[in-house]
Short mmCIF file of C-alpha atoms and ligand atoms in Angstrom, two decimals:
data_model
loop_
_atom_site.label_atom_id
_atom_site.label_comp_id
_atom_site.label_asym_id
_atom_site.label_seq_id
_atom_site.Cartn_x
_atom_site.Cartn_y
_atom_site.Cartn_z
CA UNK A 1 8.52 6.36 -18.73
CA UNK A 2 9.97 9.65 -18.69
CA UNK A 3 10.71 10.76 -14.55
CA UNK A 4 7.88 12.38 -13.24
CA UNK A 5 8.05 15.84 -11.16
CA UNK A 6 7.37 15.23 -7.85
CA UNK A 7 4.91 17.18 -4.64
CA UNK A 8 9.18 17.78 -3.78
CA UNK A 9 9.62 19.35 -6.51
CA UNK A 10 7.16 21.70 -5.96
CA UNK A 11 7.81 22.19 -2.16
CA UNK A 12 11.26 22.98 -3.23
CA UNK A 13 9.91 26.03 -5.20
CA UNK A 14 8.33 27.16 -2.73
CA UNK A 15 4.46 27.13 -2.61
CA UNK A 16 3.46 29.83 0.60
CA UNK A 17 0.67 31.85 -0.56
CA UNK A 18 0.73 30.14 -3.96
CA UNK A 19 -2.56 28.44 -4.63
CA UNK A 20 -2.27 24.58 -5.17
CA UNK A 21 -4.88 22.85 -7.47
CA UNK A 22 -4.95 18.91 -6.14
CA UNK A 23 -7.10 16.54 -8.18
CA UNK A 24 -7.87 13.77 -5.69
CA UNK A 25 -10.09 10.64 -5.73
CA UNK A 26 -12.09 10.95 -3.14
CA UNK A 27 -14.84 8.64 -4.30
CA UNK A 28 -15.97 7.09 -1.25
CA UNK A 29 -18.66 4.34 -0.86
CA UNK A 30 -21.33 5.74 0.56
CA UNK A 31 -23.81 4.17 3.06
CA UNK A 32 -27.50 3.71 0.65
CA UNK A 33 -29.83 4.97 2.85
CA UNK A 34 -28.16 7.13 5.62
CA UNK A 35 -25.54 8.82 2.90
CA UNK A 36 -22.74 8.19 5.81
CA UNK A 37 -18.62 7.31 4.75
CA UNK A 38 -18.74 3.53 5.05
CA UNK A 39 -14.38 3.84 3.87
CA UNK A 40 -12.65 6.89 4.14
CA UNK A 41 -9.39 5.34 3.26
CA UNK A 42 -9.57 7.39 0.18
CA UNK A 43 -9.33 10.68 2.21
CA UNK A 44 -6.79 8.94 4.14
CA UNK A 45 -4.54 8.21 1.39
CA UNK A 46 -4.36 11.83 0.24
CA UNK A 47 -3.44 13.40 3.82
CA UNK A 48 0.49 12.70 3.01
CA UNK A 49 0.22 15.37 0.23
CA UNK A 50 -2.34 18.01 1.59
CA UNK A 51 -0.82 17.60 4.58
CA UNK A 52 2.55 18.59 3.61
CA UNK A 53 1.58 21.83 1.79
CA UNK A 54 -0.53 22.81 4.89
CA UNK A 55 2.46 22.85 6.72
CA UNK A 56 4.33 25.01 3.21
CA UNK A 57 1.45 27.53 3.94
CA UNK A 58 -0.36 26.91 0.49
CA UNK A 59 -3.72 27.65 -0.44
CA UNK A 60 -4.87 24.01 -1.03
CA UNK A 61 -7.68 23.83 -3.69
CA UNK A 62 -8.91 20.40 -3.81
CA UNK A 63 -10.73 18.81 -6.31
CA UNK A 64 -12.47 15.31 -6.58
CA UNK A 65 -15.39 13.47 -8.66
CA UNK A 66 -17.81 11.20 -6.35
CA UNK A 67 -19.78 8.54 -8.11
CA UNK A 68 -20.98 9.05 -11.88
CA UNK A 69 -23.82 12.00 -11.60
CA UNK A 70 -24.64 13.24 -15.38
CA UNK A 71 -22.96 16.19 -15.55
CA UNK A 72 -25.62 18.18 -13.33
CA UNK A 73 -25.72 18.57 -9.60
CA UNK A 74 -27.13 15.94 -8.08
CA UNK A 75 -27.59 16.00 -4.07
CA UNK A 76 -26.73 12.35 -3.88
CA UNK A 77 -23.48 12.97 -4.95
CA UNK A 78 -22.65 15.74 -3.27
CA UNK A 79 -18.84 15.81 -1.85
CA UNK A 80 -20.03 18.04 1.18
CA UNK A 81 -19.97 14.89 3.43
CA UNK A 82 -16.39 14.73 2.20
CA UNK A 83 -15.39 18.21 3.29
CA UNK A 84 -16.32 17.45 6.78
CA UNK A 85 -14.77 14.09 7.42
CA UNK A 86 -11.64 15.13 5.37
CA UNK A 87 -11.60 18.54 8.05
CA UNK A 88 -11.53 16.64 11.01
CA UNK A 89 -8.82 13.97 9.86
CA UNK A 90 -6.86 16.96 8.68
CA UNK A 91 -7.27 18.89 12.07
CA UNK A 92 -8.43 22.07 10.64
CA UNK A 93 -11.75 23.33 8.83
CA UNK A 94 -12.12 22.69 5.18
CA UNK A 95 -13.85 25.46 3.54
CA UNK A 96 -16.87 24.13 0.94
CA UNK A 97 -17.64 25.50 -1.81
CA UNK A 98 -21.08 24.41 -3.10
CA UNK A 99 -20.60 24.85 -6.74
CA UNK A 100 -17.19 23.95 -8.78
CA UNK A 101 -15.89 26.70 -10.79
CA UNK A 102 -19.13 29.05 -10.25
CA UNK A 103 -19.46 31.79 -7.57
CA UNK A 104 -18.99 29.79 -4.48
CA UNK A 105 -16.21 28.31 -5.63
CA UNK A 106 -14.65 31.38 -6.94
CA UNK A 107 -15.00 33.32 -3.43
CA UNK A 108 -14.30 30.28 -1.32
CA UNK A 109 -10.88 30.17 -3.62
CA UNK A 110 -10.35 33.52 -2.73
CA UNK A 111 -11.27 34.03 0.73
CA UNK A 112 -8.60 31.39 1.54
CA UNK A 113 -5.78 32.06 4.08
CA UNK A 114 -2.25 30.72 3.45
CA UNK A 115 -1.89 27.00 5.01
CA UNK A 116 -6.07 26.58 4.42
CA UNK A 117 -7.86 24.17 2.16
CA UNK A 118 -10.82 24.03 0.21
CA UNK A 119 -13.03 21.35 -1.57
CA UNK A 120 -14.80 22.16 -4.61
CA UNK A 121 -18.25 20.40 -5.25
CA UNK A 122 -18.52 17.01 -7.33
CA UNK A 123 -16.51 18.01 -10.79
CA UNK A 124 -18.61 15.86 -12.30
CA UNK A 125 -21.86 18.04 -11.46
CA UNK A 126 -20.54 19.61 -14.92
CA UNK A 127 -20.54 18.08 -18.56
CA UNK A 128 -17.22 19.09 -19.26
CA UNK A 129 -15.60 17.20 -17.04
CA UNK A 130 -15.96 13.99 -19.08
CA UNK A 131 -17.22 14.96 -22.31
CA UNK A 132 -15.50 13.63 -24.97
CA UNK A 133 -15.22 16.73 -26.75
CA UNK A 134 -11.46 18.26 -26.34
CA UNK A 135 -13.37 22.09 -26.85
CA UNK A 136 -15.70 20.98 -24.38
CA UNK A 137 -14.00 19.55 -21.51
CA UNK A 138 -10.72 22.17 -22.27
CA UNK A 139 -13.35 25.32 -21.38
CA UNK A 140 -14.05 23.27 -18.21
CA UNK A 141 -10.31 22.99 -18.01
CA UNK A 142 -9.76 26.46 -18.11
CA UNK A 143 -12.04 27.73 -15.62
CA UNK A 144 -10.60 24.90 -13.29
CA UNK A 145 -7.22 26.00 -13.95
CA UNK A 146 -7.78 29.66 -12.87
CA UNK A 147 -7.92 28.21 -9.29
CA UNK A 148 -4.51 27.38 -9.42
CA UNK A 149 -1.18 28.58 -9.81
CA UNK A 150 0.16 24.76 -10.04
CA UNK A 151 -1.53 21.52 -9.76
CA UNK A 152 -0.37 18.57 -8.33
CA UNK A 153 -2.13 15.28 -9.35
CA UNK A 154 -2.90 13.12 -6.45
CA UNK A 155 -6.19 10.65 -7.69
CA UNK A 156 -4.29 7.62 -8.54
CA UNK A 157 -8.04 5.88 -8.67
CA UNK A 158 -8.79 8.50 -11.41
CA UNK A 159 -5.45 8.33 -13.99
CA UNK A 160 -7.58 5.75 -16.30
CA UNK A 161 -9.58 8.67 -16.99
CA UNK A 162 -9.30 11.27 -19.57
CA UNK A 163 -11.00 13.94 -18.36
CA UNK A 164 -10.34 17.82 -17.62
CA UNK A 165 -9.47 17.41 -14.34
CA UNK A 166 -6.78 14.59 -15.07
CA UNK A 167 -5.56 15.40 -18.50
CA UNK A 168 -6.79 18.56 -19.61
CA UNK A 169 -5.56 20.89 -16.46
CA UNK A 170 -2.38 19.59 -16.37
CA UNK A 171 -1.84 21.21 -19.72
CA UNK A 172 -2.32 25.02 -18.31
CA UNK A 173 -0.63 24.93 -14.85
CA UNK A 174 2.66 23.81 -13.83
CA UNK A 175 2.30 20.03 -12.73
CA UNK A 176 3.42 17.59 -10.57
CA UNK A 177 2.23 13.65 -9.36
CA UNK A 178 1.21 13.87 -5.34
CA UNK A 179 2.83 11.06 -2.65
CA UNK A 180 0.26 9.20 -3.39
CA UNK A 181 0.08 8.92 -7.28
CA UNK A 182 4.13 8.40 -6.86
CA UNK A 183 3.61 5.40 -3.88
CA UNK A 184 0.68 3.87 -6.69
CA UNK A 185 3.17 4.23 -9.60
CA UNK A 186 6.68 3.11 -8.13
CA UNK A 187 5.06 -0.06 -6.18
CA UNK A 188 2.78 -1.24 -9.32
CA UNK A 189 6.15 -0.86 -11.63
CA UNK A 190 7.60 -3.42 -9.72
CA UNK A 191 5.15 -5.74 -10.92
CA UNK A 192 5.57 -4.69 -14.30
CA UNK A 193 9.08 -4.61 -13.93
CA UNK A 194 11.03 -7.59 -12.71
CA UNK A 195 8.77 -9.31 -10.42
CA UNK A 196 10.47 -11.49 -7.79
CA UNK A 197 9.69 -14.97 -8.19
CA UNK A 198 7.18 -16.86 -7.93
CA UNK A 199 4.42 -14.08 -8.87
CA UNK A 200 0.84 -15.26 -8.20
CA UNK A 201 -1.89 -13.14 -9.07
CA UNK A 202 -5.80 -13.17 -7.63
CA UNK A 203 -8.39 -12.15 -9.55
CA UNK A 204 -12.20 -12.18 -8.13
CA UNK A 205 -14.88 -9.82 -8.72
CA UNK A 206 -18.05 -10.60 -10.55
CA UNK A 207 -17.06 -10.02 -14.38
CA UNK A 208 -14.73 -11.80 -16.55
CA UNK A 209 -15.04 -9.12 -19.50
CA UNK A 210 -13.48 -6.48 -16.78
CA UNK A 211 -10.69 -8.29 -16.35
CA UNK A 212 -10.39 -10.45 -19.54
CA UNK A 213 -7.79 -7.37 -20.77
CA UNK A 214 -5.61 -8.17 -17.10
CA UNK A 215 -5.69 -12.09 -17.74
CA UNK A 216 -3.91 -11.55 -21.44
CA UNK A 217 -1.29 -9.31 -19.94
CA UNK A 218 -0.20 -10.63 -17.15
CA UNK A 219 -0.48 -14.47 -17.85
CA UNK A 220 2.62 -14.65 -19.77
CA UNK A 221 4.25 -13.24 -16.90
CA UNK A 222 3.10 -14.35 -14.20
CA UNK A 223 3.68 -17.74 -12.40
CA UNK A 224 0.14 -18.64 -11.29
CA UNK A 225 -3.11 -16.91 -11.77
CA UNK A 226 -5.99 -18.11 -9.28
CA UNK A 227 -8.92 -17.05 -10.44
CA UNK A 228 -12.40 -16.60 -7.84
CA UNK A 229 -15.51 -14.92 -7.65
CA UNK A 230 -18.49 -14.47 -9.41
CA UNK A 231 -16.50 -14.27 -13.00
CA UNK A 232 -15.33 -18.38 -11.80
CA UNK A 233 -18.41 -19.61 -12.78
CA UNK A 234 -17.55 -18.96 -17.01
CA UNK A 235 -14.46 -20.32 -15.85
CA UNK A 236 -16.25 -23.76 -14.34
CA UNK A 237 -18.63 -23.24 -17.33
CA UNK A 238 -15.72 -23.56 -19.91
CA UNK A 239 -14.52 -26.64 -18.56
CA UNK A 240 -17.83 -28.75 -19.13
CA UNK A 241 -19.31 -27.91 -15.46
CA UNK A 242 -23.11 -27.01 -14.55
CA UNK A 243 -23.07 -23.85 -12.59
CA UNK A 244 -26.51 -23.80 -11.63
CA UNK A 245 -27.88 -20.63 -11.52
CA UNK A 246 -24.35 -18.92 -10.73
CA UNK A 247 -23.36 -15.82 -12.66
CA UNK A 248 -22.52 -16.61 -16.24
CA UNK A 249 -20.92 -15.05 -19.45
CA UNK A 250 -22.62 -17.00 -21.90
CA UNK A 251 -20.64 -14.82 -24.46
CA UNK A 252 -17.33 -15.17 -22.77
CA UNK A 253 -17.04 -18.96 -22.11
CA UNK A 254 -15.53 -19.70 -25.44
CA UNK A 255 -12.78 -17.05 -24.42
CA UNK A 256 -12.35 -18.64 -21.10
CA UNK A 257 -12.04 -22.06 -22.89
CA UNK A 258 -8.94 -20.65 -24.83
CA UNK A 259 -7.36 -18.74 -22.11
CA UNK A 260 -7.37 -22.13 -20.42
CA UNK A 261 -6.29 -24.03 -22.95
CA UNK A 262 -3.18 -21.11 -23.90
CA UNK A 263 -2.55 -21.14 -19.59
CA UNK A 264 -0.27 -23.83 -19.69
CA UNK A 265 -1.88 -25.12 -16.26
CA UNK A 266 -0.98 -21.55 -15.06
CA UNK A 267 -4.49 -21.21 -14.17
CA UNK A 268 -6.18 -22.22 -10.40
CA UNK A 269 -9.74 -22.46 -10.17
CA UNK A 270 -11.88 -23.29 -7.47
CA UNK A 271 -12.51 -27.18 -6.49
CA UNK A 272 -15.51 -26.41 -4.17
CA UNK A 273 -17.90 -23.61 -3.87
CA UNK A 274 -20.88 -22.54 -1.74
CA UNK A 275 -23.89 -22.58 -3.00
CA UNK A 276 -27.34 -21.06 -2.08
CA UNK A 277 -30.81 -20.69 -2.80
CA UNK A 278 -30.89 -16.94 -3.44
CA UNK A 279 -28.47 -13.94 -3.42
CA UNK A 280 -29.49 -13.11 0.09
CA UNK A 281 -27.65 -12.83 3.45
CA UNK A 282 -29.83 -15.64 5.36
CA UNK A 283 -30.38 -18.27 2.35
CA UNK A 284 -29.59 -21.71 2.92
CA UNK A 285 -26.31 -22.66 1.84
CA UNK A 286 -24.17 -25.54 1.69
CA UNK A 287 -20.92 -26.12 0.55
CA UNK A 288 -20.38 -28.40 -3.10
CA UNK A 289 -17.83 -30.00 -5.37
CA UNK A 290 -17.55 -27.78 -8.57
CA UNK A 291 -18.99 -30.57 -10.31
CA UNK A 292 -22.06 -30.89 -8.02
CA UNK A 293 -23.35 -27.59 -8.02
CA UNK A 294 -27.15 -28.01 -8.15
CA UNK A 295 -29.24 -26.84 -11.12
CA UNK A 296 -31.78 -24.34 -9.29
CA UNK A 297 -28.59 -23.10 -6.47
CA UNK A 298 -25.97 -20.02 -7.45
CA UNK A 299 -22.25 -19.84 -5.92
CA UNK A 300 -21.89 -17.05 -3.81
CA UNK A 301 -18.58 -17.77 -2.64
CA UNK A 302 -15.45 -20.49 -2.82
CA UNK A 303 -15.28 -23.61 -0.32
CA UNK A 304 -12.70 -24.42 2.11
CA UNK A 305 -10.92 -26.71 -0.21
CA UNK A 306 -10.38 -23.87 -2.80
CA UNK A 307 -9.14 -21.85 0.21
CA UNK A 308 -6.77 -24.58 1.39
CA UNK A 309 -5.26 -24.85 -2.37
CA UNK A 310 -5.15 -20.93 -3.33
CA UNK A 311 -3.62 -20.42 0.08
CA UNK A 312 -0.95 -23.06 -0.46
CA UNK A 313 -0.28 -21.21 -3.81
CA UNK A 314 0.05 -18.11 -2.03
CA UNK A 315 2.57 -19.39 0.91
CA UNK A 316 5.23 -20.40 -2.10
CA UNK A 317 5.19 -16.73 -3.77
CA UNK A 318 7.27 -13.84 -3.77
CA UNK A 319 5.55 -11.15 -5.29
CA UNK A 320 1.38 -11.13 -4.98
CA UNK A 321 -1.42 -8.73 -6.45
CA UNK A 322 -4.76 -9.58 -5.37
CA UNK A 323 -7.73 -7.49 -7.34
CA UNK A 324 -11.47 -8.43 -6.71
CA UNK A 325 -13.24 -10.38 -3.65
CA UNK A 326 -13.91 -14.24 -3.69
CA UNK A 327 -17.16 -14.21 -3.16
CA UNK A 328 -20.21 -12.08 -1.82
CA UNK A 329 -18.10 -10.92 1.34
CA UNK A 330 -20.56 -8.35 2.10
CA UNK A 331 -22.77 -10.89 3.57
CA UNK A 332 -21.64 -12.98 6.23
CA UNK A 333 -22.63 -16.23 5.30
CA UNK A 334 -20.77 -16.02 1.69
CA UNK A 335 -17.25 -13.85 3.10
CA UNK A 336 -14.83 -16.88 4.22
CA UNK A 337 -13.38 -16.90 1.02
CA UNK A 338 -11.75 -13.84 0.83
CA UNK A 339 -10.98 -13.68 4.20
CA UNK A 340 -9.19 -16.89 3.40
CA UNK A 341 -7.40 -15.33 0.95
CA UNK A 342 -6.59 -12.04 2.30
CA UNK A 343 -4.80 -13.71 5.52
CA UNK A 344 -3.02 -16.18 3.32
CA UNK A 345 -1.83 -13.00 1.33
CA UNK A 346 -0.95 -11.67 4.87
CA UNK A 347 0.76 -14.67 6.24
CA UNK A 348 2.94 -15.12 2.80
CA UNK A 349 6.78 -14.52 2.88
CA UNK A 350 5.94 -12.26 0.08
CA UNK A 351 5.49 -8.33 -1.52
CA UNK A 352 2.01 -8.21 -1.85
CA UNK A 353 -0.48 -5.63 -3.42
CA UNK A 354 -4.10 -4.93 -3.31
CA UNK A 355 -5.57 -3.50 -5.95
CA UNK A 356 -8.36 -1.46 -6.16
CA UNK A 357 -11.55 0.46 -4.11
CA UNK A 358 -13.69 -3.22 -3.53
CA UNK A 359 -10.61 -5.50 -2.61
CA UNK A 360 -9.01 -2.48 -0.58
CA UNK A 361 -12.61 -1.93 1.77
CA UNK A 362 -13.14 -5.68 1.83
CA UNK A 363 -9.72 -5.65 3.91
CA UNK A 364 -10.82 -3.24 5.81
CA UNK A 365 -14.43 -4.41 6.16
CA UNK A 366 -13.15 -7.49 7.06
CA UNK A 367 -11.50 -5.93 9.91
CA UNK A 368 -7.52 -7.30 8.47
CA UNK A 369 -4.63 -5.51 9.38
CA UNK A 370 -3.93 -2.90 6.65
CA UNK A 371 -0.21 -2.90 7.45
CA UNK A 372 0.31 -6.46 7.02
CA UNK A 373 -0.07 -5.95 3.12
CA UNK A 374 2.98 -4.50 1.02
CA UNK A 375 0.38 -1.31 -0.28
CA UNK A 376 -3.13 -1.19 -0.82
CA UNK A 377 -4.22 0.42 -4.32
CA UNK A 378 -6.85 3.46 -4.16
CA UNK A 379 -7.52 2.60 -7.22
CA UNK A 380 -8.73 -0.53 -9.10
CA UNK A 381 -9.91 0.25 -12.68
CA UNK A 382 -6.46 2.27 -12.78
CA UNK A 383 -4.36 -0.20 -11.06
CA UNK A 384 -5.52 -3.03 -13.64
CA UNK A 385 -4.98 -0.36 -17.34
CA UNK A 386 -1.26 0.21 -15.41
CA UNK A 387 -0.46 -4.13 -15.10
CA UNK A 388 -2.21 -4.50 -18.78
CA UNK A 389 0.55 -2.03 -19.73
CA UNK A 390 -1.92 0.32 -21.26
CA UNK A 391 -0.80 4.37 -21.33
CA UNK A 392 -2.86 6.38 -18.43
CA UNK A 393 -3.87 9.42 -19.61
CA UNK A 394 -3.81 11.29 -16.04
CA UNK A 395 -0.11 9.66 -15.91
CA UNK A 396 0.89 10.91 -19.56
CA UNK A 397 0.03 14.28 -18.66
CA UNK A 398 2.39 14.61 -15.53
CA UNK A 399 5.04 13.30 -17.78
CA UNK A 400 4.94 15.87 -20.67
C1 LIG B 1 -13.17 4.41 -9.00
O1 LIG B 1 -13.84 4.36 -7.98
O2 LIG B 1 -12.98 3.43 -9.73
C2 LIG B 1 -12.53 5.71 -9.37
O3 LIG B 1 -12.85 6.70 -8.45
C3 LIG B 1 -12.93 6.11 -10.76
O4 LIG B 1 -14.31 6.25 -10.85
P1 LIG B 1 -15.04 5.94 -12.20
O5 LIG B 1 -14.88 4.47 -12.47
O6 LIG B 1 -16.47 6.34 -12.01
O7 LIG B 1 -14.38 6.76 -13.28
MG1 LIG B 2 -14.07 2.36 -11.45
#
C-alpha cells in the first residue's frame, strides 16, 4: 500500500477560505417509530477531522449516505436529523441544504463563511451515487466535485463501496484520507500485519454467508476463531446437532462442515445456548446443552458455559477483533452473551478491536466503557473486505 496523503497534508497547504468536500459515514441507526439518533458515535468519530479545519477557517462541505433509499428522496432517510445533532456536538450551526447538488445545495455551498460547515442531503436520494454505470455515477461525480476545491475522505464505514462519492470524486479534486479513515486503516493493518500472539477472533451476527469470506482469510492466521450468534446454529448443524427452530443455512452447512474439518481445532463453538419459544423479548427461555436444544425452541443467545470457555480464550490473547453480537442483545432476556464477551474482551491483557456499526452500538447499548477497547470500527462491512485482504475501492482512490 502506497502512503496515503493525510487531513495534515492538507492543513499544511493551507485550507482558509478553500472549500473542503468531506465524504463521511454518517449512517446512524435510527429510532423506528420516533426517527430519533439511537448512536451518534458515527458523528462522533468524524469531529477529529471537521473539527480541525473549523479551526483552519475552511468551508466544510460535508457529505454522507443514510440507509439505502432508491436513488430518490425519501423523507425517512433524510440526513436533516443529522445536521442538527452533528451542530450541537460541533458547537456551531450546521447549515442544511435540503437537496444534494441541486439549488439548495448550491446556495447553501455558497453562502458559507470561512470556518462554517454544511451537510448536503442523503447522496443517495440520487441514482448516480451507486449506479453501476461509470458515465452515470461520474456526472453525479462531477456536480459533487464542483463543491469542492479538495476532498478529504473521512467514511471509513463507506470505503467497501464504489460509488461517486468514494471513488469517483476523488478522481477530480485533490484528495486526502480524514483522522478517522487513517485511525481505521493503521489499527486494522496491524491485524493484517504481524499480529501479536495469540490472535483470537469473534465472529457473531446472524449470517454465516456474510462472513464465510472473513472465516477463509483469517483462519490461517489466526490462533483461535470463536464463533457465536445466530450464524452458530449451521455451525451446531454441521456437526450432527438438532437446532430446533434456530436460524439455519441449509445451503451453507456443508461449507461449515469443511471449514471445520480444514480448522485444525482452531474453531470454538458454543457448548450451551438459550433457547426460547419465540423471537420475542418476554418468551420463556431456558438455558440447554447444544445437544439438547428442543425441536419446536430457537437459540437466541449463548449459555454461561460458552461464556466461561470463549472468555477463557480471550484472557490468553494478545491481539483480539470481535465483529457481530452473540446473541439477540437487543432484548434483555437474550444479551448476557455478548456482554460476556465484550467485558472478557475488556478485561484481556490484550489489543483489541471492534469491528463494525452492530458490535460498536451493542458496546455502547450495553452501557461498556468505550475506552477500555483498543478502537472501535465505524465500519463493519468495510472493516471485514480490509481483514479478507480484499482492495477497497474508497481506499484505492486516496492512494492514486
Ligand atoms: C454501513 O452502515 O455498513 C455503512 O454505512 C455502509 O452502508 P451500506 O452497507 O448501506 O453501503
Ligand atoms: Mg453495511
Amino acid at each position: 500500500m502506497s502512503a496515503l496523503r493525510t487531513l495534515d497534508d492538507l492543513l499544511a497547504e493551507g485550507v482558509s477560505g478553500r472549500r473542503v468536500l468531506v465524504r463521511a459515514d454518517l449512517n446512524v441507526p435510527l429510532d423506528k417509530q420516533t426517527g430519533a439518533i439511537t448512536d451518534d458515535g458515527r458523528i462522533r468519530a468524524v469531529l477529529p477531522t471537521l473539527g480541525a479545519l473549523v479551526e483552519a477557517g475552511a468551508k466544510v462541505v460535508v457529505c454522507s449516505h443514510l440507509g439505502r433509499p432508491k436513488g430518490a428522496p425519501d423523507p425517512q432517510f433524510s440526513l436533516s436529523p443529522v445536521a442538527g445533532r452533528l451542530g450541537e456536538l460541533l458547537g456551531a450551526p450546521v447549515h442544511f441544504a435540503t437537496d444534494t447538488v441541486g439549488e439548495s445545495a448550491r446556495s447553501t455551498v455558497a453562502d458559507l463563511a470561512d470556518g462554517q460547515v454544511a451537510l448536503l442531503e442523503n447522496l443517495r436520494f440520487n441514482a448516480g451515487e451507486t449506479s453501476k454505470d461509470e458515465a452515470e455515477r461520474g456526472a453525479f461525480a462531477d456536480q459533487l466535485a464542483a463543491f469542492g476545491d479538495a476532498y478529504v475522505d473521512d467514511a471509513f464505514g463507506a470505503v467497501h463501496r464504489k460509488h461517486a462519492s468514494v471513488f469517483d470524486v476523488p478522481a477530480r479534486l485533490p484528495h486526502v484520507a480524514g483522522r478517522l479513515v487513517l485511525r481505521e486503516v493503521e489499527v486494522l493493518s496491524k491485524l493484517t500485519g504481524a499480529p501479536e500472539r495469540p490472535y483470537v477472533v469473534v465472529l457473531g451476527g446472524s449470517k454465516v454467508s456474510d462472513k464465510l469470506a472473513v472465516i477463509e482469510a483469517l483462519l490461517p492466521t489466526v490462533d483461535r476463531l470463536l464463533i457465536g450468534g445466530g450464524m452458530c446454529f449451521t455451525f451446531l448443524k454441521a456437526q450432527g446437532l438438532e437446532v430446533g427452530t434456530s436460524l439455519l443455512e441449509k445451503d451453507m452447512v456443508d461449507t461449515c462442515r469443511n471449514l471445520l474439518e480444514r480448522a485444525d481445532g482452531k474453531i470454538l463453538l458454543p457448548v450451551d445456548v438459550v433457547v426460547a419459544d419465540a423471537f420475542a423479548p418476554d418468551a420463556a427461555h431456558d438455558t440447554v446443552r447444544v445437544d439438547g436444544i428442543p425441536s419446536h425452541r430457537l437459540g437466541l443467545d449463548v449459555g454461561p458455559e460458552t461464556v466461561a470457555g470463549f472468555s477463557a480464550a480471550l484472557s490468553q490473547a494478545k491481539t483480539i477483533f470481535w465483529n457481530g453480537p452473540m446473541g439477540v442483545f437487543e432484548m434483555p432476556a437474550f444479551a448476557a452473551g455478548t456482554r460476556g464477551i465484550a467485558e472478557a474482551i475488556t478485561k484481556a491483557d490484550a489489543f483489541s478491536v471492534v469491528g463494525g456499526g452492530d458490535s460498536a452500538a451493542a458496546v455502547r447499548a450495553l452501557g461498556l466503557d468505550e475506552s477500555s477497547f483498543g478502537h472501535i470500527s465505524t465500519g463493519g462491512g468495510a472493516s471485514l473486505e480490509y481483514l479478507e485482504g480484499k482492495t477497497l475501492p474508497g481506499i484505492a482512490a486516496l492512494e492514486n
